[in-house]
XYZ file of C-alpha atoms in Angstrom:
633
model
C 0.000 0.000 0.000
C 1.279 3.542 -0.870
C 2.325 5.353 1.900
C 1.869 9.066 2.012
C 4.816 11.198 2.303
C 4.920 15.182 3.555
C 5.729 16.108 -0.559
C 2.572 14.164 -1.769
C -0.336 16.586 -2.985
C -3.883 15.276 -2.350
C -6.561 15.734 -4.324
C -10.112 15.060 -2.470
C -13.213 14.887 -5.330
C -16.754 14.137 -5.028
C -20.100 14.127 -7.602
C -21.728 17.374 -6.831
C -24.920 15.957 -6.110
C -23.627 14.558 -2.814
C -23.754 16.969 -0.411
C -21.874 15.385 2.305
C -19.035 17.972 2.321
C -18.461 17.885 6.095
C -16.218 14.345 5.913
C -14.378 15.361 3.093
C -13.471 18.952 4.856
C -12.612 16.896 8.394
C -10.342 14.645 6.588
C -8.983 17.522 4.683
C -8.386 19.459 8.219
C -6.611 15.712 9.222
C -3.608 15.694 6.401
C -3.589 19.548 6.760
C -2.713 19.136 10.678
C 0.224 17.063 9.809
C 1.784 19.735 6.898
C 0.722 17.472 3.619
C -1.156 19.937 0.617
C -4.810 19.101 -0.003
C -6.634 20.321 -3.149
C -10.430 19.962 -3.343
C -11.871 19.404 -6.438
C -13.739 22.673 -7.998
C -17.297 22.567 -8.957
C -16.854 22.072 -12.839
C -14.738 18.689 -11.603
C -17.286 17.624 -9.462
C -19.944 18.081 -11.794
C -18.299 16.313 -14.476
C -18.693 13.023 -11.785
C -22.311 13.522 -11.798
C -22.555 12.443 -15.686
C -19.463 9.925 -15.524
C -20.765 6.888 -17.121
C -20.742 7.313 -20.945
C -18.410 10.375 -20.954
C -15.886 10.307 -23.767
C -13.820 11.760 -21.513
C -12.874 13.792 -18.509
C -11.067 16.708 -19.603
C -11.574 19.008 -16.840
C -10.563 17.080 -14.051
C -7.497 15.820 -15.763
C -6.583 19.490 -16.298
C -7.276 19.877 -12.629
C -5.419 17.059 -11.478
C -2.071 18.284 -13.776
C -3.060 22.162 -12.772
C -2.418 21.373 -8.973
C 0.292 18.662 -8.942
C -2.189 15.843 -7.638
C -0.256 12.957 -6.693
C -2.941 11.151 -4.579
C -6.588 11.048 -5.570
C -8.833 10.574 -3.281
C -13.003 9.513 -4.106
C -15.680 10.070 -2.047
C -19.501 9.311 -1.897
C -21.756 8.892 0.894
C -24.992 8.041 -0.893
C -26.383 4.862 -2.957
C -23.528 2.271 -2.385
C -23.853 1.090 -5.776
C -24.327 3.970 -7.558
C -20.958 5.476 -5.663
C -18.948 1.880 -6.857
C -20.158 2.937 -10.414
C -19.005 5.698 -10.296
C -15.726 4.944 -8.985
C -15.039 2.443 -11.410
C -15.879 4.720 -14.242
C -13.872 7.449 -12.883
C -10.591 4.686 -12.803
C -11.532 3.810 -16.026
C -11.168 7.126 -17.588
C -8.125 7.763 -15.812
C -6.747 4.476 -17.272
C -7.498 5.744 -20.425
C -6.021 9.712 -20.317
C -2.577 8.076 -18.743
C -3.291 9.656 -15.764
C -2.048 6.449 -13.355
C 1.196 5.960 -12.400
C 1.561 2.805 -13.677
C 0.971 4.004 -16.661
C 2.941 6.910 -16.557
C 1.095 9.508 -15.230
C 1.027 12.021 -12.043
C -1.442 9.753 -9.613
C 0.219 7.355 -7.761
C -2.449 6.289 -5.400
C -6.580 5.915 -4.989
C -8.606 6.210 -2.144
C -12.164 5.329 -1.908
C -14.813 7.106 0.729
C -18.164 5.742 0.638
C -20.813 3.700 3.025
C -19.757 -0.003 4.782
C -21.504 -1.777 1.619
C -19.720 0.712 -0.960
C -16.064 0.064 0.679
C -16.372 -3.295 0.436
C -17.455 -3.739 -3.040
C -15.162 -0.930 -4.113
C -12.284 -3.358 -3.225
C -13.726 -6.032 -5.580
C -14.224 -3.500 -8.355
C -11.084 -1.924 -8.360
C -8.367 -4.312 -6.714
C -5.535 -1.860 -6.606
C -7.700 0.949 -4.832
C -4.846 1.863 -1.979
C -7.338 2.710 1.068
C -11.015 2.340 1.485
C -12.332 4.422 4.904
C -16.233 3.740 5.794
C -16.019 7.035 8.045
C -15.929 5.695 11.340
C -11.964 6.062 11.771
C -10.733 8.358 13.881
C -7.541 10.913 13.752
C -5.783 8.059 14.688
C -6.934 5.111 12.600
C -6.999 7.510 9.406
C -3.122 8.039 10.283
C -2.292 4.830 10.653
C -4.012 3.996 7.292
C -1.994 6.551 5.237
C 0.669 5.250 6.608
C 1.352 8.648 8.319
C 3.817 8.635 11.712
C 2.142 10.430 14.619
C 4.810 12.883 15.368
C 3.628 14.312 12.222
C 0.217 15.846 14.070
C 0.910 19.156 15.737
C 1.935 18.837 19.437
C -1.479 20.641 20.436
C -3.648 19.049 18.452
C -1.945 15.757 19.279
C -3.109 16.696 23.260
C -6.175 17.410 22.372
C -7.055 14.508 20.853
C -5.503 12.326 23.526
C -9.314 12.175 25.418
C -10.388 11.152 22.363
C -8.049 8.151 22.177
C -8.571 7.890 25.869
C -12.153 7.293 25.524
C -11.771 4.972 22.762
C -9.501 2.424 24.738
C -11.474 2.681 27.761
C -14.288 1.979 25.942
C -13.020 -1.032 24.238
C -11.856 -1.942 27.545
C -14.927 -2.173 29.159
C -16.899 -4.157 26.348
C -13.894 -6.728 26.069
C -14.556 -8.749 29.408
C -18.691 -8.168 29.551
C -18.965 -7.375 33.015
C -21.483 -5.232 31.975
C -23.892 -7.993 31.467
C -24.147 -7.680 35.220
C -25.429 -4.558 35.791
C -29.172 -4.981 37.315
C -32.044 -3.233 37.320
C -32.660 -0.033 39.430
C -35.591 0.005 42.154
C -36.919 2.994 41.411
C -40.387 1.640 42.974
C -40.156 5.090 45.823
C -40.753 7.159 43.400
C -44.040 9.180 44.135
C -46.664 7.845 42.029
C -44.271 5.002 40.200
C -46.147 3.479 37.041
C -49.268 5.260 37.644
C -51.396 7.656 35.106
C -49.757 11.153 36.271
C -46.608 9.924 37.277
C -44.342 13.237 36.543
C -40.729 12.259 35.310
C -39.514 15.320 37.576
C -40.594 13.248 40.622
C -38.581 10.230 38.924
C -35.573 12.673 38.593
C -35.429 13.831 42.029
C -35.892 10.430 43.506
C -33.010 9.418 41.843
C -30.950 12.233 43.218
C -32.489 11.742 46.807
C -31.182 8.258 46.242
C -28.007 8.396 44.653
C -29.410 6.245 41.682
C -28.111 6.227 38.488
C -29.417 8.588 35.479
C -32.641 7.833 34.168
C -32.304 5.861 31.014
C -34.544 6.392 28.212
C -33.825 4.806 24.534
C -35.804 5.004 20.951
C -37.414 1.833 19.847
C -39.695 1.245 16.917
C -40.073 -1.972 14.838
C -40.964 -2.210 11.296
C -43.084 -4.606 9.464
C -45.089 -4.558 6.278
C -48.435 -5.181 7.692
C -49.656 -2.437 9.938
C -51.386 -4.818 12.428
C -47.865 -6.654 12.925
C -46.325 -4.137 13.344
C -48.131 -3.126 16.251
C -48.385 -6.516 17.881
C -44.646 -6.550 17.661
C -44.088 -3.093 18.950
C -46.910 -4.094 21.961
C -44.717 -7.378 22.408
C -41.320 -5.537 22.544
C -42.799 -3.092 24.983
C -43.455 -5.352 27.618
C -40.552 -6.879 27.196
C -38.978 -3.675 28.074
C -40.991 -3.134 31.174
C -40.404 -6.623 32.410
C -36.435 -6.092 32.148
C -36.501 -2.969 34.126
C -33.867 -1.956 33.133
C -35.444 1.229 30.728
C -36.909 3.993 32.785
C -38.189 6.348 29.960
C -39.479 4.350 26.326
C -39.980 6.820 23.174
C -41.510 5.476 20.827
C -40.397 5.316 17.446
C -43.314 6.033 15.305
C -43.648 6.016 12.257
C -43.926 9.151 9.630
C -47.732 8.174 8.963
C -48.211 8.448 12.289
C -46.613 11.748 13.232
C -48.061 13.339 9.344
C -52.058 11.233 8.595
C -52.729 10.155 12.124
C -56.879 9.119 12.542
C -56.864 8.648 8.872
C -57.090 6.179 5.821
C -53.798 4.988 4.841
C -54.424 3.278 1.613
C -52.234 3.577 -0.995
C -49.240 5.552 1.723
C -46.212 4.146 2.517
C -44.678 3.507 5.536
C -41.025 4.473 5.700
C -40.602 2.435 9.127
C -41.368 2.911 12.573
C -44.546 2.140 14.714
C -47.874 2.839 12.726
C -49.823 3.493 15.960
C -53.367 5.257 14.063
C -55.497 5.679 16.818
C -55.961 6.851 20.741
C -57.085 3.230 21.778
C -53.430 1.695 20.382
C -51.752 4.491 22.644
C -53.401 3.448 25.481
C -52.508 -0.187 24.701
C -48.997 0.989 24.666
C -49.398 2.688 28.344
C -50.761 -0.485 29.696
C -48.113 -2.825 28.293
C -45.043 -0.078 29.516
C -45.992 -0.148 32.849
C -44.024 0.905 35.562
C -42.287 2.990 32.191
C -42.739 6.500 31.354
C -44.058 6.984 28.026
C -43.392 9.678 25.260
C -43.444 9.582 21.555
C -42.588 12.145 18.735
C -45.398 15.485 17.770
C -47.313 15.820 14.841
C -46.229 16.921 11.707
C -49.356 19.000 11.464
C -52.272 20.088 13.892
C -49.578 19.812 16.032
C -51.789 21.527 19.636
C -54.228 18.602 18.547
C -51.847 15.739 18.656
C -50.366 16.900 21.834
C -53.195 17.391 23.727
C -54.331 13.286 21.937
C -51.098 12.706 23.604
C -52.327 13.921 26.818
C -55.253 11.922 27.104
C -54.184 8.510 25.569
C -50.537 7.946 26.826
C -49.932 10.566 29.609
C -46.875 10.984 27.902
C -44.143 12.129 30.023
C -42.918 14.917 28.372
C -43.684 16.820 24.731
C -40.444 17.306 22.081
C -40.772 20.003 19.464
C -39.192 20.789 16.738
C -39.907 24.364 16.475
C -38.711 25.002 12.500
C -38.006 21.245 11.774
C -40.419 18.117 10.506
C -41.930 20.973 8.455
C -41.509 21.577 4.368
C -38.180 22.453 5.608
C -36.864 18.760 5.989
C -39.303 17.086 3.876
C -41.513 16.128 7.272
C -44.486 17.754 7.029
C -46.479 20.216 5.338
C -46.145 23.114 7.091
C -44.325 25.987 5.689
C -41.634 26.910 8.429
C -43.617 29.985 9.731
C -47.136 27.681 10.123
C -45.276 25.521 12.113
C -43.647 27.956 14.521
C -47.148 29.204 15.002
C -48.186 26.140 15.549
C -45.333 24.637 17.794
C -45.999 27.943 20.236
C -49.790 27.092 20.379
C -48.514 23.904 21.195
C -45.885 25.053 24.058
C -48.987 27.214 25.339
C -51.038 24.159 25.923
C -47.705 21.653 27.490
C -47.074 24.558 29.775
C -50.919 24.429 31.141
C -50.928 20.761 31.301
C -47.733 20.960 33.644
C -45.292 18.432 31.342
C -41.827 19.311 30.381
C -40.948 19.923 27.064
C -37.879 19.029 24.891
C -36.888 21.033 22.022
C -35.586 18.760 19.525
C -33.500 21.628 17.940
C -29.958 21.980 17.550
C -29.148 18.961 16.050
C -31.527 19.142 13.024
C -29.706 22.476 12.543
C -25.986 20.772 12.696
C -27.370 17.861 10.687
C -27.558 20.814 7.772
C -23.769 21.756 8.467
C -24.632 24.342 10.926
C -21.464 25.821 13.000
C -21.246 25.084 16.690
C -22.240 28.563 17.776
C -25.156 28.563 15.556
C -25.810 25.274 16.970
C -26.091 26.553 20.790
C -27.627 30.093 19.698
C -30.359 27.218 18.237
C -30.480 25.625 21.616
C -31.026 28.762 23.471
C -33.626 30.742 21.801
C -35.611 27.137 21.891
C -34.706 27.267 25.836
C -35.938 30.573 26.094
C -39.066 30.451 23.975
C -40.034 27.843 25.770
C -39.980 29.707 28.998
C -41.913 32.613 27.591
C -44.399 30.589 26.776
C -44.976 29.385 30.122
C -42.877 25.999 30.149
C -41.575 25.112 33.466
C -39.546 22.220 32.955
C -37.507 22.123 29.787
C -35.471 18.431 28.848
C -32.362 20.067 27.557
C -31.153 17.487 25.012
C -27.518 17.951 23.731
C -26.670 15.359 20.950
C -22.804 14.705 21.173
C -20.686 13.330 17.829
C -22.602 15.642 15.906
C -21.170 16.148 13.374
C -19.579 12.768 13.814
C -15.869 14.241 13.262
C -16.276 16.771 15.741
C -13.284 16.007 18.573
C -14.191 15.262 22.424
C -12.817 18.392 23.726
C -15.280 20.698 21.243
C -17.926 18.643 22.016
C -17.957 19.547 26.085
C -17.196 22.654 24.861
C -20.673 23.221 23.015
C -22.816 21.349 25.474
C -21.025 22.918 28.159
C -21.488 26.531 26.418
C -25.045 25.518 25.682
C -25.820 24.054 29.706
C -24.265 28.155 30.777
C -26.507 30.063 28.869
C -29.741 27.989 29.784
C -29.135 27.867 33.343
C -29.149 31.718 32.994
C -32.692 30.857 32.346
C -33.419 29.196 35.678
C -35.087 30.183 38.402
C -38.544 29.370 40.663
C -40.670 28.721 37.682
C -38.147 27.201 35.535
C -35.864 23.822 35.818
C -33.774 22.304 33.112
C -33.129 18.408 32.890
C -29.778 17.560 31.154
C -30.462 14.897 28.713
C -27.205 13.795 26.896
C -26.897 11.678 24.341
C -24.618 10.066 21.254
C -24.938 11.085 17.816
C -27.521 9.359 15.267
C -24.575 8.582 12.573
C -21.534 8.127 15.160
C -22.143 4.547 15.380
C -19.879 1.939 13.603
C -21.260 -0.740 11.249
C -18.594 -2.973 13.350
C -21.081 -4.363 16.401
C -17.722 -4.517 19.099
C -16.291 -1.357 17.851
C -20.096 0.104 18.245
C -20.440 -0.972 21.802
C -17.201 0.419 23.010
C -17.650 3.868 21.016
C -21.255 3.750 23.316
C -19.293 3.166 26.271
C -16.584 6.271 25.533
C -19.696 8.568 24.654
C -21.044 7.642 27.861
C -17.493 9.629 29.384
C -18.435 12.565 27.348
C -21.837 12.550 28.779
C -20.533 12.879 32.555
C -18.026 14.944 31.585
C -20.331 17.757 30.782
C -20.886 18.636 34.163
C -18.010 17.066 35.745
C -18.510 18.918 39.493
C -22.474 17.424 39.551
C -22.616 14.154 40.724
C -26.502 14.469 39.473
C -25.592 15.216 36.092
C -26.914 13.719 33.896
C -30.287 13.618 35.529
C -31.633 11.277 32.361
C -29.373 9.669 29.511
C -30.582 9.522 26.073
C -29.319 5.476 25.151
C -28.442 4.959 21.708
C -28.123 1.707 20.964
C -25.034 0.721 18.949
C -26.901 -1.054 16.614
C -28.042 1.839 14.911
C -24.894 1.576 12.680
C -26.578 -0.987 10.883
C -30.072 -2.313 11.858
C -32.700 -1.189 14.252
C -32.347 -2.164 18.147
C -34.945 -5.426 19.138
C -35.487 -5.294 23.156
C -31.980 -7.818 23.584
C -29.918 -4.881 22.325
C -31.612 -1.926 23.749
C -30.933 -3.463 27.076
C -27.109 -3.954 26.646
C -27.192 -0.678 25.800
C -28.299 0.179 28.902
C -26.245 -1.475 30.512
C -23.141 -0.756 29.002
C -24.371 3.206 29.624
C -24.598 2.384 33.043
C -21.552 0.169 33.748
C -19.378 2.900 31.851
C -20.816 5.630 33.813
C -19.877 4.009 36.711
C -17.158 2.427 36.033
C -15.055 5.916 34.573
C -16.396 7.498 38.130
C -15.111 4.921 40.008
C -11.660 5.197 37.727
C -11.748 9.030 38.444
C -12.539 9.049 42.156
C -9.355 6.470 42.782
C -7.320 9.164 40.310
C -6.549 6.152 38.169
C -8.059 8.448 35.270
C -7.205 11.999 34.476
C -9.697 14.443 34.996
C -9.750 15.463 31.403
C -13.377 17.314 31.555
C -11.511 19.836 33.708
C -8.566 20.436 31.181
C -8.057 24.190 30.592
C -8.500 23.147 26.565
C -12.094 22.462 27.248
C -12.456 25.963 29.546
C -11.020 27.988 26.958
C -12.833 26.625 23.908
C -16.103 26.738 26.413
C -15.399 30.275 27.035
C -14.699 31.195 23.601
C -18.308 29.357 22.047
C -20.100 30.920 25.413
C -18.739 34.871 24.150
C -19.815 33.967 20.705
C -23.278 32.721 21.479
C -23.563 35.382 23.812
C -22.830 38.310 21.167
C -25.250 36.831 18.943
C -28.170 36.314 21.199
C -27.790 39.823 22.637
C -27.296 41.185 18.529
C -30.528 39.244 17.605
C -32.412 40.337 21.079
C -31.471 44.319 20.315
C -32.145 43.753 16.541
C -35.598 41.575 16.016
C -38.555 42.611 17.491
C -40.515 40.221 19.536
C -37.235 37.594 18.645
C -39.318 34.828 20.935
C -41.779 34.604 18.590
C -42.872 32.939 15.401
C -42.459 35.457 13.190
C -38.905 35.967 15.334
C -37.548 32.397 14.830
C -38.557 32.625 11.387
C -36.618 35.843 10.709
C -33.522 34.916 12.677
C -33.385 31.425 9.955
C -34.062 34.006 7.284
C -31.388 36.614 7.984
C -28.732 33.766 8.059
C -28.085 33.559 11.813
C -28.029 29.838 11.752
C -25.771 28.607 8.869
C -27.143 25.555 6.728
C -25.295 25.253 3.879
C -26.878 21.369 3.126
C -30.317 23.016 3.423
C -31.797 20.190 1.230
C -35.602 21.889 1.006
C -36.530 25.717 0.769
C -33.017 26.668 -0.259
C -34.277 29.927 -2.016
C -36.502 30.808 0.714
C -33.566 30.605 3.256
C -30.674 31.735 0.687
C -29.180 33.838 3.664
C -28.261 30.858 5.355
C -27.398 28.683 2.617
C -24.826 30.699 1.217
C -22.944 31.056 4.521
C -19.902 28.721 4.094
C -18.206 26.475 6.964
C -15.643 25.002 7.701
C -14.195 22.112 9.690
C -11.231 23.405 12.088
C -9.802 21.980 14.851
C -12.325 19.822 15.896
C -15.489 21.655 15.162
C -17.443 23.385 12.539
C -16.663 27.249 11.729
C -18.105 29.751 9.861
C -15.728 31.226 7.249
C -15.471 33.527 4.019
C -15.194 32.828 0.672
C -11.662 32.210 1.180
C -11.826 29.613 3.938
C -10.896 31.730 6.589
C -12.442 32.218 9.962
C -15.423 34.441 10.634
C -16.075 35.965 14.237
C -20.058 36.615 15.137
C -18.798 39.914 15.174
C -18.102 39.612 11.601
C -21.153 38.381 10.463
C -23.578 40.963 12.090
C -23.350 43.285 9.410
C -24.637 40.946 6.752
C -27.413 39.318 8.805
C -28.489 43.398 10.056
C -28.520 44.243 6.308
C -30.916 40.943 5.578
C -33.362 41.977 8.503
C -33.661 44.772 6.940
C -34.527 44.023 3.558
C -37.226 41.969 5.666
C -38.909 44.461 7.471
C -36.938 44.896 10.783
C -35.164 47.965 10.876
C -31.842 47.394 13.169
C -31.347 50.519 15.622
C -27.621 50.479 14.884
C -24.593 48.539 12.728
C -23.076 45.875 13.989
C -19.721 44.652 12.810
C -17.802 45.132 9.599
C -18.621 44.519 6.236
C -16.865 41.295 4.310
């Protein structure tokens, strides 16, 4: 296998239509880190992928590839596995036949091949001599070691700061290695006032648990699929109590299905399922209480008559607490109907009518904005105008979800950084009549397809988690449980409770590690205060540009203008891109470990930098800003 050498140029390329930039810019920021040139393809190169197979030729990337001295070429495509081998193959093909392979005399010495699990492997049986395949759940290290790269080569701070990373990693795979996790039992949770009963509040649960030095609350996503509604149902019914009989689960969301959240109470003929729970009426809800018990309950909104649904909620599952989306599962993402600004006036009639019933709420937020390429600060700024909205409408207990590994590159250290940032500026929201529940959890494509490599990345997220709040021995009050499955198949009850109880046997077992000092205490590493500190200012100056600048900023018409103007950056916006141009055309970048806004030349941008150009776009909207902020790029 070629091994790369500090001279070597790389060339990254991908089809345009595949918008997965973020991997190819973290893998970029990787080779970059350790002094090696990296060229990414242009758009006319890219686009000349897209219509590959029966080109005559490929002119323009071989005059790219000669232009910038490529001497490694590296392929990468994160959709359809066999429409990315295709691909690949035609590409080597053409560069067979323009000379452009070593072999045959030319400039590129080496191939590398990015794509899904399926893709890598039948990349390697398309094109035999392909140098390095990488499924995209290597980390700094592994990616290293495959190049063929020595470690000294990474900078000395960037080699510290990933060391928690690696840390995490090997304890991790330490833990999963002997199994004493299958051990861990169930809590008795059975003094908690109310336990199993209609009206049970999951803030009573919480402070038991703290009362009673008991572990987190554990709550975890399940949802079977099967053709036939009825069976699927049965299934789901059968799965539940299963669940409940373990004991092991404390909170079960279910994981219904699209029909469910977008037609419930009506005919499906002739709809498709995309998977998940078809639950279509109150009566299967309440089946689904009864068969949880002693669990709390909760399940995702509607996608439209969204007060209705939540009040259905209400009265057929006493679910335990509400999650909205605010601007997501609208036309925006393809989930429901709603333009974004009906369904931020519907969300806040919603949050009007959870905060008179007395339930928390959850804003399922920042994520959906990160999943779009959003920066980090955008991402917290997301989390705590949610927080805060919430609270103006009269929510008093808000389930502050922070989904780690998102994006999946994003290192350990950044990570605390943003939850931590996030976890300052909504406990500036606390008070009497307002409580926030930390609910960590790991990220929805962090998993590995590789089952034991899976369980011990659940077992290092699980450090993460704890590390958040490192001085609260009651933090996390409830853990989001992803089960490492997810990598590859949905979770049946067996691996939803090894999940579990890896969660818990990690949690305890990295306290236990920390209290003996027989692990550093990395969550209190001055790296993580300073890049804390640094999100925190950022966040701060934006929140306190966007409260001086939009009028009303808490409410619909104020979340919807703050998307508008660009505040949050999506620059994979998939739906409405013309409608939110503002935040489409705001570029990012990966950099040292997280996700950065930055201009048209790659460089950093500052909030302070971008204030001008989101000012000038609330006012071509309407709102008139009372003064400028920032300088013009």
């Amino acid at each position: 296998m070629y091994k790369v050498s500090q001279n070597d140029v790389i060339g990254l390329i991908k089809p345009a239509i595949d918008a997965h930039t973020l991997g190819i810019l973290a893998f970029a920021q990787i080779l970059r880190d350790c002094g090696i040139r990296v060229e990414i393809a242009d758009e006319d190169a890219s686009k000349e992928l897209d219509a590959l197979v029966g080109r005559p030729s490929i002119e323009r990337l071989v005059r790219w590839v000669r232009a910038k001295g490529i001497d490694v070429l590296g392929f990468s495509y994160r959709l359809d596995p066999d429409r990315g081998v295709e691909l690949f193959a035609q590409l080597v093909e053409h560069l067979k036949s323009a000379k452009m392979l070593a072999k045959d005399g030319g400039p590129i010495k080496a191939l590398w091949f990015a794509g899904l699990p399926p893709a890598c492997k039948k990349a390697k049986q398309r094109v035999p001599f392909v140098d390095a395949v990488f499924h995209g759940d290597e980390t700094y290290q592994e990616i290293l070691e495959i190049l063929g790269l020595p470690a000294h080569l990474v900078p000395q701070q960037a080699s510290a700061e990933l060391a928690y990373d690696k840390a995490r990693l090997e304890f991790g795979t330490e833990i999963v290695k002997n199994r004493a996790y299958l051990d861990v039992a169930p809590v008795d949770r059975s003094g908690s006032p109310g336990f199993g009963t209609w009206g049970e509040r999951v803030i009573d649960r919480v402070r038991h648990g703290i009362a009673h030095n008991l572990p987190p609350l554990m709550r975890a996503h399940v949802g079977p699929y099967a053709e036939d509604r009825s069976q699927a149902v049965a299934l789901f019914l059968d799965w539940t109590s299963r669940l409940a009989k373990s004991g092991l689960l404390d909170v079960l969301s279910i994981g219904s299905s699209q029909l469910t959240q977008s037609h419930f109470g009506e005919d499906w003929t002739g709809l498709s399922n995309g998977g998940g729970v078809p639950i279509n009426s109150p009566e299967e809800y309440r089946r689904v209480w009864q068969a949880a018990r002693p669990m709390l309950v909760r399940t995702y909104a509607g996608t439209k008559r969204v007060p209705d649904m939540a009040k259905m909620h209400e009265q057929s599952l006493d679910i335990c607490w509400h999650a909205l989306s605010l601007w997501w599962f609208s036309k925006l993402d393809g989930r429901g109907d709603n333009s974004v600004l009906e369904n931020l006036v519907e969300h806040f009639e919603a949050l009007r009518h959870i905060a008179s019933s007395g339930k928390p709420m959850e804003p399922n937020v920042p994520h959906h904005f990160a999943f779009r390429g959003c920066d980090d600060v955008g991402y917290i700024v997301s989390g705590y105008v949610a927080a805060k909205a919430a609270k103006l409408q009269g929510i008093r207990t808000l389930i502050l979800q922070t989904m780690l590994n998102t994006p999946k590159y994003t290192w350990g250290i950044q990570d605390l950084a943003k939850a931590r940032a996030l976890r300052m500026l909504v406990r500036d929201l606390e008070g009497p009549d307002f409580a926030v529940i930390l609910q960590p959890r790991g990220g929805l494509d962090y998993f590995s397809p590789d089952m034991e490599k899976a369980r011990a990345q659940l077992a290092a997220v699980t450090m993460l988690m704890d590390d958040i709040e490192p001085d609260d021995p009651a933090s996390p009050q409830i853990i989001h449980v992803v089960s490492y499955s997810e990598g590859v198949r949905l979770a049946d009850p067996d691996v939803v409770q090894e999940s579990v109880r890896i969660t818990r046997y990690a949690l305890s077992e990295y306290r236990r590690l920390k209290r003996k000092g027989d692990m550093p205490e990395y969550g209190k590493h001055s790296m993580v205060e300073a890049r804390t500190r640094h999100l925190y200012e950022e966040a701060r100056r934006m929140i306190k540009f966007i409260e001086a600048t939009i009028p009303e900023p808490y409410s619909p018409r104020g979340l919807y203008a703050m998307m508008k103007a660009g505040v949050f950056p999506l620059p994979w916006l998939s739906a409405c891109r013309d409608e939110f141009d503002a935040a489409v055309s705001q570029p990012v970048q990966f950099m040292h470990g997280g996700v950065q806004t930055v201009d048209k030349d790659g460089k950093p941008l500052a909030v302070s930098q971008r204030l001008f150009g989101i000012a000038r776009n609330l006012e071509r909207m309407g709102f008139a800003p009372q003064e400028e902020h920032g300088e013009k790029n």
